[in-house]
Amino acid sequence: MSKPLLALAALSFALAAPLHAADKVKIGFISTLSGPNAAIGADIRDGFNLALKLAGNKVGGLPAEVVIGDDQFNPDTGKQLADRMLKRDRVDLLTGMVFSNIMLAVVPAAFEQKVFYVSPNAAPSPLAGKQCNAFFFVASWPNDAYHEAAGQYATTKGFKNTYLIAPNYQAGKDSLAGFKRFYKGKVVDEVYTKLGQLDYAAEIAQIRAAKPEALYAFLPGGMGINFIKQFVAAGLSRDIQLIVPGFGSDQDIIRAVGEPMLGLFDTAHWSYDLDNEANRRFVAEFQKDYKRIPSVFAAQGYDTALLIDSAVRRVKGNLDNKDALRAAFKAADFRSVRGPFRFNRNQYPVQDYYLRVVSKDADGRIVNKKIGTVFTNHGDAYVQECGMK
Amino acid sequence: MSGILILEQTLNGLQFGLMLFLLAAGLTLVFGIMDMINLAHGSLYMVGAFLAATFAELTGSFWLAVGLSLVGTAIIGMAVELTVLRRLYARDHLSQVLATFALILIANELVRIVWGPQVPLNPPAGLEGPIELLPGLSYSSYRLVIIAVGLAVACLLYFVVTRTKTGMLVRAGASNREMATAMGVNIKVLFTLVFGFGAALCAIAGAMLGPILAVQVGMGESILILAFVVIVIGGIGSIRGALVGAILVGVVDTIGRAFIPALLREFLPPQFASALGPALASILIYVLMAAILFWKPQGLFPARG
Amino acid sequence: MRRALSLAALAAAAAFPLVAQPLGWEFYVGFASRIMIYALAASSLNLILGYGGMLSFGHAAFVGAGAYVVGILMAEGVASAWVSWPLAIVVAGLLAAAVGAISLRTRGVYFIMITLAFAQMLYYIAVGMKAYGGEEGLNLATRSGVGLGLNLKDDATFYYVVLAILVAGLYGLHRLANARFGRVVEAIRENETRMEAIGFPTYRYKLVCFALGGAVAGLAGALLANQNSYVNPNLLYWTQSGSLMIMVILGGVGALYGGLLGAVALLVLEEVFSAYTIHWQLGVGTILLAIVLFAPQGLAGLFARRPDA
């Protein structure tokens, strides 16, 4: 046959074969929406929804349908919700979870059904290293990163001894391991509390007896709110410098604790005053719609939606071709509110980390101001254990 | 191990124990006098905390809020007693367990509908900071106030139970219900009053602990178990037993949690110590309860002869 | 009449997965398996609570123990059901025997509290087992291997295995209840002092009953671990024991199908209500309360023949 005829035949075959493009995108959103940590899940959800709203409720040009579930800070509930979303509602993508322990219980089922999970928060070390998975993308930061930055800051600032405290779960262990990786001073003690614990009187007494120069506390959500209040109430804030990772002192905790937090140092990959166009738009729109200052969680939720949007757009809605979809995610072709964004080969981000301090802005509101940079183009410590390309 | 550390942990244990006493007192009276297992006792504690949070926001005064919550919870408690719990006195323990478990579910959801999953409650103004008890020990002033309130209520209860007529009727009903009825005590009214009183005690505990813990749906479940352990240790129907049991549980739990992991680290390699330590600390009070029951099967101060 | 109903129910249950596929109800096959596993657990509690009259508030610990045996073995590389499931039964049974040996020396509310205390102890031990997940729980790489050409990963296959085990369990309960052992245990429940006076070793009978119930609970736990592909300490928490008790009381204490009816009722109620509102616990709680106050025999009582006057 002549060449043009061959080409025509090939073209007609291609057109005839059903592209199997979806007519809408179904996203399962499971998060912690009740209990003392509900503020975090609510922020992620609000940031995520804001991005969708600004895109006309579309993802990659297709109408988006989001199925929301509340894991109630309970892995069993999270698993059952995921089961329902994967098997009954047949979602195309899964996202939303706040806590690593819940996420680690849920994602194996998603991976098995070849459904991508895009994490707007939790990013534990096992999935960065040995158990890295092609269906897992992180839109936030590797769990250790904030803590590494904090450890670096503590070393630079010259704290000779530091007391460490974190909850007893994967992210907690990651956090203190991360801090120690970059902290060159002496670790006075390393204490793991029960996940969800609210009364820290016993631990505070131990800290007082140990007399450290600085205290590094990874206690997100309701745990952090209570700890900071009790720490200040026990008079320890006068003698010990409290350092926390960025989400230990963000808006959800500021709203609950307030003035006692002024002067607290923290590290994060994003700050509300980051100077780029995407962020300025995000912060303005978020404050307009929700009447509050966005936290780092809201920023992550927003970025997650943008990432998903860019990937779906790149595959033109064809969500069944998993390899193409994966490549589309990896390209990360979107304008993140944190500035330049790219993935490492384990599908965790490589980015900058800043030093922030809790202070008042020009209007007298309490915010986290960026005052310096701790790391640039920082990846994670586990990527070499990952076998993916 | 410094003296300051031991003192501070003892204060922590005392604070925890006294609040536990407030819950246990009501629970042991209900169990002792009406022979009823009331799992919904923790729900009254929760309602008390939520009411206090709302009143604190409305009136701006923490202490006024505690008082209003006390009254409100007592009323709610008595209403529940009159409508639902009355029918359970004659039933077996199994039915009581199921019915009051159902009440927990209902209470949790009703609170969630009315208030939402959580409300903030802050300590009264002026008590957010520390008080220097000793050089080197600045203890939270609010926690000291909790201890003071707990002791005050304990003294009040002692006075009422041992020196007033009502108290005598309560003790009579606890030790022998049939005889008390035979002697002309209006049992129905007594039951309702006792229940209302127990509910008020729960409200105080809920309101006082709210600023330290979190006022949230389901907050009653974890503390309920401990309250049951306390009354079993103390002896069912005995307020003195509830006090001793509560302080014992509070102190043992706090000190155990604080020192057992450190103690284990002296003797065992780190991986074992860090796994075993918290586990042992948590089960310590249950071991304590089992040990006490072994030696004194009716608890430390049984009300029944 | 009862016989016919039972057979009809069995036939319907057997046919369910076949009907589910074309209707697009695959998710509900898993849901039905879950109900049957809880029915088994509740029935094992029914043996202790209903027939034996022992108010054990720590039954979830035996279910959890069975689940953890499967989980731990799987983590160590042993995936065969022929090893892990019988081991789950044995471990749970031995634990129940140990707990029972001590607890049965007490009576009334003290018995309740001691069983509860032991269950909480096991819960905290599970939390403390860092090597096997601790607080976060343990994911199972796959479902247990049965061989015989059966792949339990297939929801329908798993369903039939669970159904077979449940039927066997209920049949066993039926035979036990009607045998001498069952009658003695029920008589002890009615009047222990009298049975002692007649000369029965009541403690021994109660202990065997308790251990048996625990062993079957362990089997339910093993199945549950497979169903979820996940175990975590929550399985042993006291509120889970409470749920099991609710199922038994709801279904009918001491009735053969009490555990089954209760599990079906509670889990279906939860599923139906949660589809309509996040406040589904309100509906469930109200119905529970109504049943306790107005229908003390539970659901089984509605089907029972009226006792002759």
PDB file of N, CA, C and O in Angstrom, chain B residues 86-107:
ATOM      1  N   ARG B  86     -35.128   5.291  85.640  1.00  0.00           N
ATOM      2  CA  ARG B  86     -36.067   4.695  86.602  1.00  0.00           C
ATOM      3  C   ARG B  86     -36.472   3.294  86.225  1.00  0.00           C
ATOM      4  O   ARG B  86     -36.658   2.435  87.068  1.00  0.00           O
ATOM      5  N   ARG B  87     -36.685   3.099  84.924  1.00  0.00           N
ATOM      6  CA  ARG B  87     -37.192   1.802  84.481  1.00  0.00           C
ATOM      7  C   ARG B  87     -36.141   0.710  84.563  1.00  0.00           C
ATOM      8  O   ARG B  87     -36.444  -0.459  84.341  1.00  0.00           O
ATOM      9  N   LEU B  88     -34.906   1.109  84.848  1.00  0.00           N
ATOM     10  CA  LEU B  88     -33.840   0.117  84.808  1.00  0.00           C
ATOM     11  C   LEU B  88     -33.462  -0.426  86.177  1.00  0.00           C
ATOM     12  O   LEU B  88     -32.708  -1.380  86.269  1.00  0.00           O
ATOM     13  N   TYR B  89     -33.975   0.214  87.231  1.00  0.00           N
ATOM     14  CA  TYR B  89     -33.554  -0.221  88.566  1.00  0.00           C
ATOM     15  C   TYR B  89     -33.884  -1.675  88.819  1.00  0.00           C
ATOM     16  O   TYR B  89     -33.135  -2.399  89.454  1.00  0.00           O
ATOM     17  N   ALA B  90     -35.053  -2.092  88.315  1.00  0.00           N
ATOM     18  CA  ALA B  90     -35.485  -3.455  88.605  1.00  0.00           C
ATOM     19  C   ALA B  90     -34.864  -4.462  87.654  1.00  0.00           C
ATOM     20  O   ALA B  90     -34.965  -5.665  87.859  1.00  0.00           O
ATOM     21  N   ARG B  91     -34.220  -3.966  86.595  1.00  0.00           N
ATOM     22  CA  ARG B  91     -33.688  -4.891  85.590  1.00  0.00           C
ATOM     23  C   ARG B  91     -32.319  -5.422  85.989  1.00  0.00           C
ATOM     24  O   ARG B  91     -31.692  -4.908  86.912  1.00  0.00           O
ATOM     25  N   ASP B  92     -31.857  -6.414  85.231  1.00  0.00           N
ATOM     26  CA  ASP B  92     -30.540  -6.980  85.558  1.00  0.00           C
ATOM     27  C   ASP B  92     -29.425  -6.093  85.020  1.00  0.00           C
ATOM     28  O   ASP B  92     -29.640  -5.228  84.180  1.00  0.00           O
ATOM     29  N   HIS B  93     -28.221  -6.351  85.491  1.00  0.00           N
ATOM     30  CA  HIS B  93     -27.074  -5.521  85.129  1.00  0.00           C
ATOM     31  C   HIS B  93     -26.848  -5.464  83.629  1.00  0.00           C
ATOM     32  O   HIS B  93     -26.437  -4.443  83.085  1.00  0.00           O
ATOM     33  N   LEU B  94     -27.102  -6.569  82.964  1.00  0.00           N
ATOM     34  CA  LEU B  94     -26.883  -6.637  81.524  1.00  0.00           C
ATOM     35  C   LEU B  94     -27.718  -5.586  80.793  1.00  0.00           C
ATOM     36  O   LEU B  94     -27.219  -4.847  79.938  1.00  0.00           O
ATOM     37  N   SER B  95     -29.009  -5.516  81.147  1.00  0.00           N
ATOM     38  CA  SER B  95     -29.882  -4.535  80.511  1.00  0.00           C
ATOM     39  C   SER B  95     -29.416  -3.130  80.824  1.00  0.00           C
ATOM     40  O   SER B  95     -29.466  -2.242  79.973  1.00  0.00           O
ATOM     41  N   GLN B  96     -28.953  -2.927  82.078  1.00  0.00           N
ATOM     42  CA  GLN B  96     -28.497  -1.590  82.446  1.00  0.00           C
ATOM     43  C   GLN B  96     -27.283  -1.206  81.610  1.00  0.00           C
ATOM     44  O   GLN B  96     -27.177  -0.067  81.151  1.00  0.00           O
ATOM     45  N   VAL B  97     -26.366  -2.172  81.420  1.00  0.00           N
ATOM     46  CA  VAL B  97     -25.182  -1.896  80.614  1.00  0.00           C
ATOM     47  C   VAL B  97     -25.584  -1.486  79.211  1.00  0.00           C
ATOM     48  O   VAL B  97     -25.124  -0.474  78.667  1.00  0.00           O
ATOM     49  N   LEU B  98     -26.480  -2.261  78.619  1.00  0.00           N
ATOM     50  CA  LEU B  98     -26.874  -1.961  77.247  1.00  0.00           C
ATOM     51  C   LEU B  98     -27.591  -0.626  77.149  1.00  0.00           C
ATOM     52  O   LEU B  98     -27.291   0.190  76.270  1.00  0.00           O
ATOM     53  N   ALA B  99     -28.540  -0.402  78.052  1.00  0.00           N
ATOM     54  CA  ALA B  99     -29.317   0.833  77.974  1.00  0.00           C
ATOM     55  C   ALA B  99     -28.425   2.057  78.164  1.00  0.00           C
ATOM     56  O   ALA B  99     -28.525   3.042  77.428  1.00  0.00           O
ATOM     57  N   THR B 100     -27.523   1.997  79.145  1.00  0.00           N
ATOM     58  CA  THR B 100     -26.691   3.184  79.372  1.00  0.00           C
ATOM     59  C   THR B 100     -25.644   3.332  78.271  1.00  0.00           C
ATOM     60  O   THR B 100     -25.224   4.444  77.963  1.00  0.00           O
ATOM     61  N   PHE B 101     -25.214   2.219  77.667  1.00  0.00           N
ATOM     62  CA  PHE B 101     -24.326   2.322  76.515  1.00  0.00           C
ATOM     63  C   PHE B 101     -25.056   3.037  75.391  1.00  0.00           C
ATOM     64  O   PHE B 101     -24.496   3.904  74.712  1.00  0.00           O
ATOM     65  N   ALA B 102     -26.324   2.699  75.191  1.00  0.00           N
ATOM     66  CA  ALA B 102     -27.126   3.377  74.175  1.00  0.00           C
ATOM     67  C   ALA B 102     -27.214   4.870  74.487  1.00  0.00           C
ATOM     68  O   ALA B 102     -27.141   5.716  73.598  1.00  0.00           O
ATOM     69  N   LEU B 103     -27.331   5.188  75.789  1.00  0.00           N
ATOM     70  CA  LEU B 103     -27.399   6.595  76.179  1.00  0.00           C
ATOM     71  C   LEU B 103     -26.112   7.322  75.810  1.00  0.00           C
ATOM     72  O   LEU B 103     -26.144   8.498  75.429  1.00  0.00           O
ATOM     73  N   ILE B 104     -24.970   6.633  75.923  1.00  0.00           N
ATOM     74  CA  ILE B 104     -23.706   7.259  75.529  1.00  0.00           C
ATOM     75  C   ILE B 104     -23.766   7.667  74.064  1.00  0.00           C
ATOM     76  O   ILE B 104     -23.421   8.797  73.693  1.00  0.00           O
ATOM     77  N   LEU B 105     -24.214   6.740  73.210  1.00  0.00           N
ATOM     78  CA  LEU B 105     -24.289   7.038  71.774  1.00  0.00           C
ATOM     79  C   LEU B 105     -25.203   8.234  71.523  1.00  0.00           C
ATOM     80  O   LEU B 105     -24.867   9.155  70.777  1.00  0.00           O
ATOM     81  N   ILE B 106     -26.377   8.191  72.175  1.00  0.00           N
ATOM     82  CA  ILE B 106     -27.346   9.274  71.978  1.00  0.00           C
ATOM     83  C   ILE B 106     -26.757  10.599  72.458  1.00  0.00           C
ATOM     84  O   ILE B 106     -26.832  11.616  71.754  1.00  0.00           O
ATOM     85  N   ALA B 107     -26.159  10.588  73.640  1.00  0.00           N
ATOM     86  CA  ALA B 107     -25.612  11.829  74.199  1.00  0.00           C
ATOM     87  C   ALA B 107     -24.520  12.397  73.298  1.00  0.00           C
ATOM     88  O   ALA B 107     -24.499  13.599  73.018  1.00  0.00           O
TER      89      ALA B 107
END
